[in-house]
Amino acid sequence: MTTSVVHPLAHGDSVIHRIDPRVRLLCVLAASVCIAATSRPGPLLAACALAAVLVLVARIPWRPLWRRLRVLNAFMAIVLLTVPFSMQGETIWQAGALGASREGLAQALRIILTGNTLVLLLTSLVATIEPTVLAHALLHLRVPDKLVRILMFAVRYIDVLNDSRLRMDRAMKARGYVARCNAHTVRTSAYLVACLLAQSLDRAARIERAMRCRGWRGQFPVLNHFHAGARDVRFACLFAGALAAAMVMP
Amino acid sequence: MNDPAIQVPLIRVRNLAFRYHAGRPLLEGVLFELRAGERLGVSGANGSGKSSLLQLLMGLERPAAGTVELFGHLCRDEVDFRPLRGRIGLLFQDADDQLFCPTVEEDVAFGPLNQGYSHAQVRGIVARTLADLGLAHLAQRPTHQLSGGEKRAVALAGVLAMQPDVLLLDEPTTCLDEDAQARVTRLLLGLPQAMVIVSHDPHFLRCVASRTLLLRDGALCAMPVVRPVLRSV
Amino acid sequence: MNDPAIQVPLIRVRNLAFRYHAGRPLLEGVLFELRAGERLGVSGANGSGKSSLLQLLMGLERPAAGTVELFGHLCRDEVDFRPLRGRIGLLFQDADDQLFCPTVEEDVAFGPLNQGYSHAQVRGIVARTLADLGLAHLAQRPTHQLSGGEKRAVALAGVLAMQPDVLLLDEPTTCLDEDAQARVTRLLLGLPQAMVIVSHDPHFLRCVASRTLLLRDGALCAMPVVRPVLRSV
Amino acid sequence: MHISEGVLSVPVLAGGAMLAAGAIAVGLKKLPDERIPQAGMLCAMFFVASLIHLPVGVSAVHLVLNGLCGVLLGWAAFPVIAVALLLQALLFGFGGLSVLGANIVVMGVPAVLCSCLFHAGFSTLTPHQAGLRGALAGGGAVALGIGLMTLALWLSSGTAYWPLIGTVLLAHLPVMAAEAAVTGAVVFLLARTRPTLLAPALT
């Protein structure tokens, strides 16, 4: 019954998967800054196309991709329904007292385009990194050691705790529990959370002992190192070129 | 508890198949019936699919093929299983998964509350169930402080409080020391319900089951003839 | 690994007593010695204090009374135990507690790196240890994706990488399926270290231990005489 | 309780990122090395708890528990929330990298504030009082979070986002109720069965 929550998208060997994770992270960061800072439709459309190409190259399965885009675009639907009507400007469509403005519509479309582009980029370049590898990459990018250790522990134990949650979930269902909007459900959820909390703290205490048994003195040694090669540099140059080209679009 | 007029089997399973997401088939063509008063033992090696079989009977896993009929009702979906879950009690292999309420009393009350009894009725049921199993002294104890054997007994109380017609027991004696095992065995022998008892301990199954099947290569078959061997305990 | 000239016992425990914060005494007057080459099995019921005994030997719990001597050094405090922890390896009951590093390689390297070996040396130790246990193919795997048996084996590798003189094993086969159990048993039989092996499975202890003691009522005593009974397998 | 990618303006994104970085630095400083496994486990636990859904009317809300996070972790809630949000962005696509800083502030600031208020004079609390405070912390953390979200949206676009902000507010009312109820019940339970967990150990 173990279904892992913590697994990278597309356990694949696409070109993207083979690029140094540090390079991919830096590419997404640079692109995020550029895309967030631009407001003209040309560059946004070009960047969105670039992100879509990367998603195709990384061979992201459509089901998780669709799930992500659905989460984002449920919110974007609200943006599209509110922003055109609340922004001042040239009215292009009148519905009773409400008028949609051209500027508002443009703003809403800009938000939708930006959001989708950034999510596609994150999905293709970063979500395809094995989480433990990502942690190491962050360590090499000078993210504080303690923060990365918290990430490593979390990645390590999310599945352990989640399996436990799923087993308790089944045991509850087997005893006729159905989540409803009532006090019994609130109390039951609280029991579940308290159980998970107690389990995680007990395990943390045992882990701390296991670490002491193996001579831990307060520092976490690092063994793995990354080596960026010619392919990674080529990818970075290509990505930078494409991004720059997108940004100068009319 | 069982209406003697009912002639249909309590559980009827036909050609049941099951596999994990992308794994090899774990069960294939499982076929059996459970009738009132029977205690069906299911033996088999670790990983042979014994636990999965019980989960399928409760509708907690979905079969790849085949049908499960409970009390004469064909059950396909969550909606079909839900109203019948109170009539079938499943005892989980690891009592810790089942005991998530802070105190014994609250845990035993969980099932009856889900069945919609009033708080006063539930209090009565809890007191009676705990007394029947000789656990009344544990009522106020936090569940996480119980010993292994006590946990198993309280988990059983939580299942019995729902007054099920059938019990599904997943390795009810595993990880228990001999005293606790003997105690659980006595408890089970004193219950009127029909049971499916899954265990990898053939000795225990001979003590409690009225007939025993072996789960091997994904299917249920008759137990091979017992060949006695000299073995020290 | 053991200097044959050393005549002192590797572990000498005298009158050890232990209790949880406000609980009844769990251990009282525990007394034993472990000598080089010995494999001491410790049997006992659930909750009899077997795990606590191992934790006391590692200095992870503090005794209420009595003494622990490791390699001839009397150990009272964290300061006494710390330099000796590399020489005693404890395999935890739940491998998930012990495998806290993101990848197998890093987890096996954790101990040697703490012992102050250089990165090059550690890489050698890790490769050798994994190869010895037939686990070399797992080196790059994230620990959270291993199977139960693999986890136990990798946890053992992490302990062995520190090149200990003594191994303390807490229920090394519990919750493993039969294949994995056989595998772990073979692994243990192939190791040169002296061991204290805690288990509630008398059959397993007979396979691996050179002598076995029973932990009952807080004290270690000789195993009761084996009385062979007719029992089918 | 995530702000989506694409909505906030660049200055707000940058401000959020800087505030978050500072707060995480403080949180890490207050987190001793030997507590890192505990912080990591709690991070995993809050991630897993966010997979628990409660039905509200026709829809469902998932637990956020940032109030409880603050009560248990104090300032260390910042790095823990940061990691949990990063993982949610990577594994589920909630939020994203550019709004990560802003989202950390939206969840973390209420957590730390709630922790301060909750622990004021804690030693004298009965389980019921603790539970009540827990409920206030849970509901209050969400309310404060919505406040900060509103501020971020308003700073990004002024009055143009008012209807959007109104919709977001409405959508979070059931979350607030669910959080207050669950956090209150959890804290009551902990105060009853494991009171030591509620001691401000990590502040």
PDB file of C-alpha atoms in Angstrom, chain C:
ATOM      1  CA  MET C   1      39.864  -6.948  14.957  1.00  0.00           C
ATOM      2  CA  ASN C   2      40.086  -8.087  18.554  1.00  0.00           C
ATOM      3  CA  ASP C   3      43.540  -8.079  20.003  1.00  0.00           C
ATOM      4  CA  PRO C   4      43.845 -11.644  21.274  1.00  0.00           C
ATOM      5  CA  ALA C   5      46.025 -10.450  24.131  1.00  0.00           C
ATOM      6  CA  ILE C   6      43.118  -8.626  25.709  1.00  0.00           C
ATOM      7  CA  GLN C   7      41.726 -10.845  28.363  1.00  0.00           C
ATOM      8  CA  VAL C   8      39.185  -8.436  29.803  1.00  0.00           C
ATOM      9  CA  PRO C   9      35.611  -9.040  28.633  1.00  0.00           C
ATOM     10  CA  LEU C  10      34.395  -6.727  25.884  1.00  0.00           C
ATOM     11  CA  ILE C  11      31.313  -5.934  27.937  1.00  0.00           C
ATOM     12  CA  ARG C  12      30.888  -6.489  31.637  1.00  0.00           C
ATOM     13  CA  VAL C  13      27.592  -5.528  33.263  1.00  0.00           C
ATOM     14  CA  ARG C  14      27.031  -5.670  37.010  1.00  0.00           C
ATOM     15  CA  ASN C  15      23.794  -5.329  38.941  1.00  0.00           C
ATOM     16  CA  LEU C  16      22.294  -3.090  36.317  1.00  0.00           C
ATOM     17  CA  ALA C  17      18.903  -1.621  37.209  1.00  0.00           C
ATOM     18  CA  PHE C  18      16.672   0.561  35.103  1.00  0.00           C
ATOM     19  CA  ARG C  19      13.233   2.111  35.251  1.00  0.00           C
ATOM     20  CA  TYR C  20      11.312   4.585  33.136  1.00  0.00           C
ATOM     21  CA  HIS C  21      10.681   7.963  34.684  1.00  0.00           C
ATOM     22  CA  ALA C  22       7.944   7.017  37.097  1.00  0.00           C
ATOM     23  CA  GLY C  23       7.342   3.408  36.175  1.00  0.00           C
ATOM     24  CA  ARG C  24       7.961   0.109  37.897  1.00  0.00           C
ATOM     25  CA  PRO C  25      11.549  -1.153  37.668  1.00  0.00           C
ATOM     26  CA  LEU C  26      12.104  -2.767  34.277  1.00  0.00           C
ATOM     27  CA  LEU C  27      15.553  -4.235  34.909  1.00  0.00           C
ATOM     28  CA  GLU C  28      17.007  -5.207  38.282  1.00  0.00           C
ATOM     29  CA  GLY C  29      20.352  -6.794  39.007  1.00  0.00           C
ATOM     30  CA  VAL C  30      21.233  -7.642  35.414  1.00  0.00           C
ATOM     31  CA  LEU C  31      24.608  -9.352  35.294  1.00  0.00           C
ATOM     32  CA  PHE C  32      26.563 -10.675  32.318  1.00  0.00           C
ATOM     33  CA  GLU C  33      29.833 -10.645  30.397  1.00  0.00           C
ATOM     34  CA  LEU C  34      30.520 -10.760  26.700  1.00  0.00           C
ATOM     35  CA  ARG C  35      33.862 -12.133  25.519  1.00  0.00           C
ATOM     36  CA  ALA C  36      35.519 -11.934  22.116  1.00  0.00           C
ATOM     37  CA  GLY C  37      33.993 -14.306  19.578  1.00  0.00           C
ATOM     38  CA  GLU C  38      30.838 -14.878  21.611  1.00  0.00           C
ATOM     39  CA  ARG C  39      27.329 -14.409  20.222  1.00  0.00           C
ATOM     40  CA  LEU C  40      25.082 -13.893  23.192  1.00  0.00           C
ATOM     41  CA  GLY C  41      21.374 -14.273  22.491  1.00  0.00           C
ATOM     42  CA  VAL C  42      18.925 -12.487  24.771  1.00  0.00           C
ATOM     43  CA  SER C  43      15.392 -13.782  24.655  1.00  0.00           C
ATOM     44  CA  GLY C  44      12.371 -12.466  26.524  1.00  0.00           C
ATOM     45  CA  ALA C  45       8.748 -11.420  26.271  1.00  0.00           C
ATOM     46  CA  ASN C  46       7.504  -8.132  24.846  1.00  0.00           C
ATOM     47  CA  GLY C  47       8.212  -5.302  27.241  1.00  0.00           C
ATOM     48  CA  SER C  48      10.669  -7.337  29.312  1.00  0.00           C
ATOM     49  CA  GLY C  49      13.352  -4.679  28.810  1.00  0.00           C
ATOM     50  CA  LYS C  50      15.468  -6.241  26.062  1.00  0.00           C
ATOM     51  CA  SER C  51      15.743  -3.039  24.025  1.00  0.00           C
ATOM     52  CA  SER C  52      16.383  -0.954  27.139  1.00  0.00           C
ATOM     53  CA  LEU C  53      19.287  -3.241  28.014  1.00  0.00           C
ATOM     54  CA  LEU C  54      20.971  -2.499  24.670  1.00  0.00           C
ATOM     55  CA  GLN C  55      20.313   1.220  25.070  1.00  0.00           C
ATOM     56  CA  LEU C  56      21.958   1.075  28.509  1.00  0.00           C
ATOM     57  CA  LEU C  57      25.019  -0.637  27.016  1.00  0.00           C
ATOM     58  CA  MET C  58      25.360   2.237  24.541  1.00  0.00           C
ATOM     59  CA  GLY C  59      24.899   4.888  27.226  1.00  0.00           C
ATOM     60  CA  LEU C  60      21.675   6.111  25.622  1.00  0.00           C
ATOM     61  CA  GLU C  61      19.712   5.484  28.802  1.00  0.00           C
ATOM     62  CA  ARG C  62      21.033   6.029  32.313  1.00  0.00           C
ATOM     63  CA  PRO C  63      20.861   3.129  34.748  1.00  0.00           C
ATOM     64  CA  ALA C  64      19.166   3.536  38.132  1.00  0.00           C
ATOM     65  CA  ALA C  65      21.953   1.431  39.643  1.00  0.00           C
ATOM     66  CA  GLY C  66      24.829  -0.831  38.630  1.00  0.00           C
ATOM     67  CA  THR C  67      27.774  -0.473  36.275  1.00  0.00           C
ATOM     68  CA  VAL C  68      28.605  -0.924  32.605  1.00  0.00           C
ATOM     69  CA  GLU C  69      32.219  -1.647  31.654  1.00  0.00           C
ATOM     70  CA  LEU C  70      33.153  -1.530  27.970  1.00  0.00           C
ATOM     71  CA  PHE C  71      36.543  -2.886  26.908  1.00  0.00           C
ATOM     72  CA  GLY C  72      37.698  -2.611  30.512  1.00  0.00           C
ATOM     73  CA  HIS C  73      36.642   1.052  30.897  1.00  0.00           C
ATOM     74  CA  LEU C  74      34.002   1.872  33.464  1.00  0.00           C
ATOM     75  CA  CYS C  75      31.403   4.012  31.676  1.00  0.00           C
ATOM     76  CA  ARG C  76      29.141   6.336  33.607  1.00  0.00           C
ATOM     77  CA  ASP C  77      28.510   9.431  31.515  1.00  0.00           C
ATOM     78  CA  GLU C  78      28.131  10.524  27.925  1.00  0.00           C
ATOM     79  CA  VAL C  79      31.809  11.535  28.079  1.00  0.00           C
ATOM     80  CA  ASP C  80      32.882   7.971  28.937  1.00  0.00           C
ATOM     81  CA  PHE C  81      30.681   6.359  26.300  1.00  0.00           C
ATOM     82  CA  ARG C  82      31.371   8.743  23.417  1.00  0.00           C
ATOM     83  CA  PRO C  83      34.886   7.602  22.439  1.00  0.00           C
ATOM     84  CA  LEU C  84      33.813   3.937  22.667  1.00  0.00           C
ATOM     85  CA  ARG C  85      30.672   4.204  20.528  1.00  0.00           C
ATOM     86  CA  GLY C  86      32.622   3.554  17.346  1.00  0.00           C
ATOM     87  CA  ARG C  87      33.787   0.244  18.784  1.00  0.00           C
ATOM     88  CA  ILE C  88      30.242  -0.882  19.577  1.00  0.00           C
ATOM     89  CA  GLY C  89      27.664  -0.864  16.826  1.00  0.00           C
ATOM     90  CA  LEU C  90      23.965  -0.853  17.700  1.00  0.00           C
ATOM     91  CA  LEU C  91      21.470  -1.993  15.090  1.00  0.00           C
ATOM     92  CA  PHE C  92      18.116  -0.405  15.924  1.00  0.00           C
ATOM     93  CA  GLN C  93      14.892  -2.356  15.873  1.00  0.00           C
ATOM     94  CA  ASP C  94      13.319  -0.023  13.309  1.00  0.00           C
ATOM     95  CA  ALA C  95      15.737   0.527  10.427  1.00  0.00           C
ATOM     96  CA  ASP C  96      13.932   3.761   9.570  1.00  0.00           C
ATOM     97  CA  ASP C  97      15.288   5.281  12.783  1.00  0.00           C
ATOM     98  CA  GLN C  98      18.810   4.526  11.733  1.00  0.00           C
ATOM     99  CA  LEU C  99      18.786   5.393   8.044  1.00  0.00           C
ATOM    100  CA  PHE C 100      18.411   9.127   8.330  1.00  0.00           C
ATOM    101  CA  CYS C 101      20.708  10.195   5.490  1.00  0.00           C
ATOM    102  CA  PRO C 102      19.298  10.917   2.036  1.00  0.00           C
ATOM    103  CA  THR C 103      21.204   8.243   0.120  1.00  0.00           C
ATOM    104  CA  VAL C 104      22.586   4.800   0.954  1.00  0.00           C
ATOM    105  CA  GLU C 105      26.153   5.892   0.269  1.00  0.00           C
ATOM    106  CA  GLU C 106      25.903   8.881   2.582  1.00  0.00           C
ATOM    107  CA  ASP C 107      24.285   6.845   5.286  1.00  0.00           C
ATOM    108  CA  VAL C 108      27.068   4.284   5.309  1.00  0.00           C
ATOM    109  CA  ALA C 109      29.608   7.130   5.211  1.00  0.00           C
ATOM    110  CA  PHE C 110      28.052   8.937   8.199  1.00  0.00           C
ATOM    111  CA  GLY C 111      29.866   6.912  10.871  1.00  0.00           C
ATOM    112  CA  PRO C 112      33.345   6.845   9.276  1.00  0.00           C
ATOM    113  CA  LEU C 113      33.170  10.592   8.515  1.00  0.00           C
ATOM    114  CA  ASN C 114      32.353  11.234  12.175  1.00  0.00           C
ATOM    115  CA  GLN C 115      35.313   9.050  13.109  1.00  0.00           C
ATOM    116  CA  GLY C 116      37.509  11.529  11.261  1.00  0.00           C
ATOM    117  CA  TYR C 117      38.518   9.574   8.181  1.00  0.00           C
ATOM    118  CA  SER C 118      39.288  11.612   5.052  1.00  0.00           C
ATOM    119  CA  HIS C 119      36.784  11.689   2.190  1.00  0.00           C
ATOM    120  CA  ALA C 120      38.972   9.433   0.062  1.00  0.00           C
ATOM    121  CA  GLN C 121      39.307   6.873   2.858  1.00  0.00           C
ATOM    122  CA  VAL C 122      35.576   7.031   3.567  1.00  0.00           C
ATOM    123  CA  ARG C 123      34.732   6.405  -0.065  1.00  0.00           C
ATOM    124  CA  GLY C 124      36.945   3.313   0.107  1.00  0.00           C
ATOM    125  CA  ILE C 125      35.341   2.087   3.341  1.00  0.00           C
ATOM    126  CA  VAL C 126      31.835   2.640   1.978  1.00  0.00           C
ATOM    127  CA  ALA C 127      32.560   0.799  -1.259  1.00  0.00           C
ATOM    128  CA  ARG C 128      34.158  -2.088   0.587  1.00  0.00           C
ATOM    129  CA  THR C 129      31.414  -2.405   3.205  1.00  0.00           C
ATOM    130  CA  LEU C 130      28.630  -2.329   0.625  1.00  0.00           C
ATOM    131  CA  ALA C 131      30.475  -4.827  -1.571  1.00  0.00           C
ATOM    132  CA  ASP C 132      31.045  -7.175   1.386  1.00  0.00           C
ATOM    133  CA  LEU C 133      27.343  -7.254   2.131  1.00  0.00           C
ATOM    134  CA  GLY C 134      26.402  -7.539  -1.562  1.00  0.00           C
ATOM    135  CA  LEU C 135      24.740  -4.131  -1.541  1.00  0.00           C
ATOM    136  CA  ALA C 136      26.984  -2.267  -3.978  1.00  0.00           C
ATOM    137  CA  HIS C 137      24.113  -1.820  -6.453  1.00  0.00           C
ATOM    138  CA  LEU C 138      22.174   0.237  -3.891  1.00  0.00           C
ATOM    139  CA  ALA C 139      24.890   2.858  -3.289  1.00  0.00           C
ATOM    140  CA  GLN C 140      23.226   5.768  -5.088  1.00  0.00           C
ATOM    141  CA  ARG C 141      19.633   4.940  -4.103  1.00  0.00           C
ATOM    142  CA  PRO C 142      17.659   7.325  -1.877  1.00  0.00           C
ATOM    143  CA  THR C 143      17.121   5.583   1.460  1.00  0.00           C
ATOM    144  CA  HIS C 144      13.396   6.325   1.506  1.00  0.00           C
ATOM    145  CA  GLN C 145      12.891   4.142  -1.548  1.00  0.00           C
ATOM    146  CA  LEU C 146      14.417   0.921  -0.141  1.00  0.00           C
ATOM    147  CA  SER C 147      12.390  -2.182   0.727  1.00  0.00           C
ATOM    148  CA  GLY C 148      12.173  -3.424   4.327  1.00  0.00           C
ATOM    149  CA  GLY C 149      14.879  -6.044   3.924  1.00  0.00           C
ATOM    150  CA  GLU C 150      17.170  -3.662   2.054  1.00  0.00           C
ATOM    151  CA  LYS C 151      16.749  -1.091   4.816  1.00  0.00           C
ATOM    152  CA  ARG C 152      17.804  -3.587   7.473  1.00  0.00           C
ATOM    153  CA  ALA C 153      20.842  -4.639   5.420  1.00  0.00           C
ATOM    154  CA  VAL C 154      21.918  -1.047   4.730  1.00  0.00           C
ATOM    155  CA  ALA C 155      21.496  -0.150   8.412  1.00  0.00           C
ATOM    156  CA  LEU C 156      23.830  -3.045   9.219  1.00  0.00           C
ATOM    157  CA  ALA C 157      26.288  -1.729   6.616  1.00  0.00           C
ATOM    158  CA  GLY C 158      26.204   1.679   8.314  1.00  0.00           C
ATOM    159  CA  VAL C 159      27.099   0.045  11.617  1.00  0.00           C
ATOM    160  CA  LEU C 160      29.810  -2.220  10.152  1.00  0.00           C
ATOM    161  CA  ALA C 161      31.441   0.680   8.294  1.00  0.00           C
ATOM    162  CA  MET C 162      32.632   1.955  11.683  1.00  0.00           C
ATOM    163  CA  GLN C 163      34.540  -1.323  12.096  1.00  0.00           C
ATOM    164  CA  PRO C 164      33.169  -2.116  15.541  1.00  0.00           C
ATOM    165  CA  ASP C 165      34.461  -4.887  17.805  1.00  0.00           C
ATOM    166  CA  VAL C 166      31.024  -5.633  19.201  1.00  0.00           C
ATOM    167  CA  LEU C 167      27.573  -5.604  17.614  1.00  0.00           C
ATOM    168  CA  LEU C 168      24.366  -5.080  19.536  1.00  0.00           C
ATOM    169  CA  LEU C 169      21.396  -6.232  17.477  1.00  0.00           C
ATOM    170  CA  ASP C 170      17.851  -5.318  18.466  1.00  0.00           C
ATOM    171  CA  GLU C 171      15.362  -7.770  16.915  1.00  0.00           C
ATOM    172  CA  PRO C 172      17.345  -7.972  13.651  1.00  0.00           C
ATOM    173  CA  THR C 173      14.740 -10.125  11.854  1.00  0.00           C
ATOM    174  CA  THR C 174      11.455  -8.756  13.105  1.00  0.00           C
ATOM    175  CA  CYS C 175       8.951  -7.592  10.490  1.00  0.00           C
ATOM    176  CA  LEU C 176      11.029  -9.141   7.682  1.00  0.00           C
ATOM    177  CA  ASP C 177       9.641 -11.746   5.320  1.00  0.00           C
ATOM    178  CA  GLU C 178      11.213 -15.171   5.264  1.00  0.00           C
ATOM    179  CA  ASP C 179      13.661 -14.525   2.432  1.00  0.00           C
ATOM    180  CA  ALA C 180      14.945 -11.368   4.052  1.00  0.00           C
ATOM    181  CA  GLN C 181      15.176 -13.157   7.415  1.00  0.00           C
ATOM    182  CA  ALA C 182      17.297 -15.913   5.908  1.00  0.00           C
ATOM    183  CA  ARG C 183      19.477 -13.306   4.240  1.00  0.00           C
ATOM    184  CA  VAL C 184      20.086 -11.384   7.468  1.00  0.00           C
ATOM    185  CA  THR C 185      20.798 -14.629   9.323  1.00  0.00           C
ATOM    186  CA  ARG C 186      23.424 -15.559   6.721  1.00  0.00           C
ATOM    187  CA  LEU C 187      24.943 -12.079   6.963  1.00  0.00           C
ATOM    188  CA  LEU C 188      25.254 -12.292  10.747  1.00  0.00           C
ATOM    189  CA  LEU C 189      26.767 -15.761  10.688  1.00  0.00           C
ATOM    190  CA  GLY C 190      29.468 -14.480   8.357  1.00  0.00           C
ATOM    191  CA  LEU C 191      30.621 -11.689  10.683  1.00  0.00           C
ATOM    192  CA  PRO C 192      33.614 -12.019  13.010  1.00  0.00           C
ATOM    193  CA  GLN C 193      32.373  -9.621  15.721  1.00  0.00           C
ATOM    194  CA  ALA C 194      31.162 -10.559  19.166  1.00  0.00           C
ATOM    195  CA  MET C 195      27.442  -9.871  19.400  1.00  0.00           C
ATOM    196  CA  VAL C 196      24.558  -9.401  21.753  1.00  0.00           C
ATOM    197  CA  ILE C 197      21.442 -10.404  19.830  1.00  0.00           C
ATOM    198  CA  VAL C 198      18.059  -9.540  21.255  1.00  0.00           C
ATOM    199  CA  SER C 199      15.073 -11.369  19.804  1.00  0.00           C
ATOM    200  CA  HIS C 200      11.779 -12.884  20.855  1.00  0.00           C
ATOM    201  CA  ASP C 201      12.174 -15.599  18.225  1.00  0.00           C
ATOM    202  CA  PRO C 202      13.829 -18.613  19.931  1.00  0.00           C
ATOM    203  CA  HIS C 203      14.270 -20.403  16.614  1.00  0.00           C
ATOM    204  CA  PHE C 204      16.324 -17.542  15.159  1.00  0.00           C
ATOM    205  CA  LEU C 205      18.426 -17.292  18.333  1.00  0.00           C
ATOM    206  CA  ARG C 206      19.211 -21.006  18.158  1.00  0.00           C
ATOM    207  CA  CYS C 207      20.513 -20.446  14.625  1.00  0.00           C
ATOM    208  CA  VAL C 208      22.855 -17.558  15.391  1.00  0.00           C
ATOM    209  CA  ALA C 209      23.683 -17.403  19.115  1.00  0.00           C
ATOM    210  CA  SER C 210      26.476 -19.329  20.788  1.00  0.00           C
ATOM    211  CA  ARG C 211      24.621 -19.111  24.101  1.00  0.00           C
ATOM    212  CA  THR C 212      21.261 -17.639  25.031  1.00  0.00           C
ATOM    213  CA  LEU C 213      19.967 -16.014  28.182  1.00  0.00           C
ATOM    214  CA  LEU C 214      16.374 -15.272  29.062  1.00  0.00           C
ATOM    215  CA  LEU C 215      15.333 -11.885  30.362  1.00  0.00           C
ATOM    216  CA  ARG C 216      12.524 -12.443  32.851  1.00  0.00           C
ATOM    217  CA  ASP C 217      11.261 -10.371  35.757  1.00  0.00           C
ATOM    218  CA  GLY C 218      14.000  -7.832  35.114  1.00  0.00           C
ATOM    219  CA  ALA C 219      16.934 -10.223  35.367  1.00  0.00           C
ATOM    220  CA  LEU C 220      18.923 -12.436  33.003  1.00  0.00           C
ATOM    221  CA  CYS C 221      18.691 -16.147  33.687  1.00  0.00           C
ATOM    222  CA  ALA C 222      19.600 -19.349  31.913  1.00  0.00           C
ATOM    223  CA  MET C 223      17.166 -20.487  29.239  1.00  0.00           C
ATOM    224  CA  PRO C 224      14.828 -23.154  30.536  1.00  0.00           C
ATOM    225  CA  VAL C 225      15.731 -26.605  29.272  1.00  0.00           C
ATOM    226  CA  VAL C 226      14.443 -27.111  25.774  1.00  0.00           C
ATOM    227  CA  ARG C 227      11.590 -29.583  25.861  1.00  0.00           C
ATOM    228  CA  PRO C 228      10.999 -31.033  22.432  1.00  0.00           C
ATOM    229  CA  VAL C 229       7.341 -31.302  21.548  1.00  0.00           C
ATOM    230  CA  LEU C 230       5.613 -32.644  18.536  1.00  0.00           C
ATOM    231  CA  ARG C 231       4.848 -29.666  16.345  1.00  0.00           C
ATOM    232  CA  SER C 232       4.296 -29.360  12.649  1.00  0.00           C
ATOM    233  CA  VAL C 233       6.175 -26.797  10.632  1.00  0.00           C
TER     234      VAL C 233
END
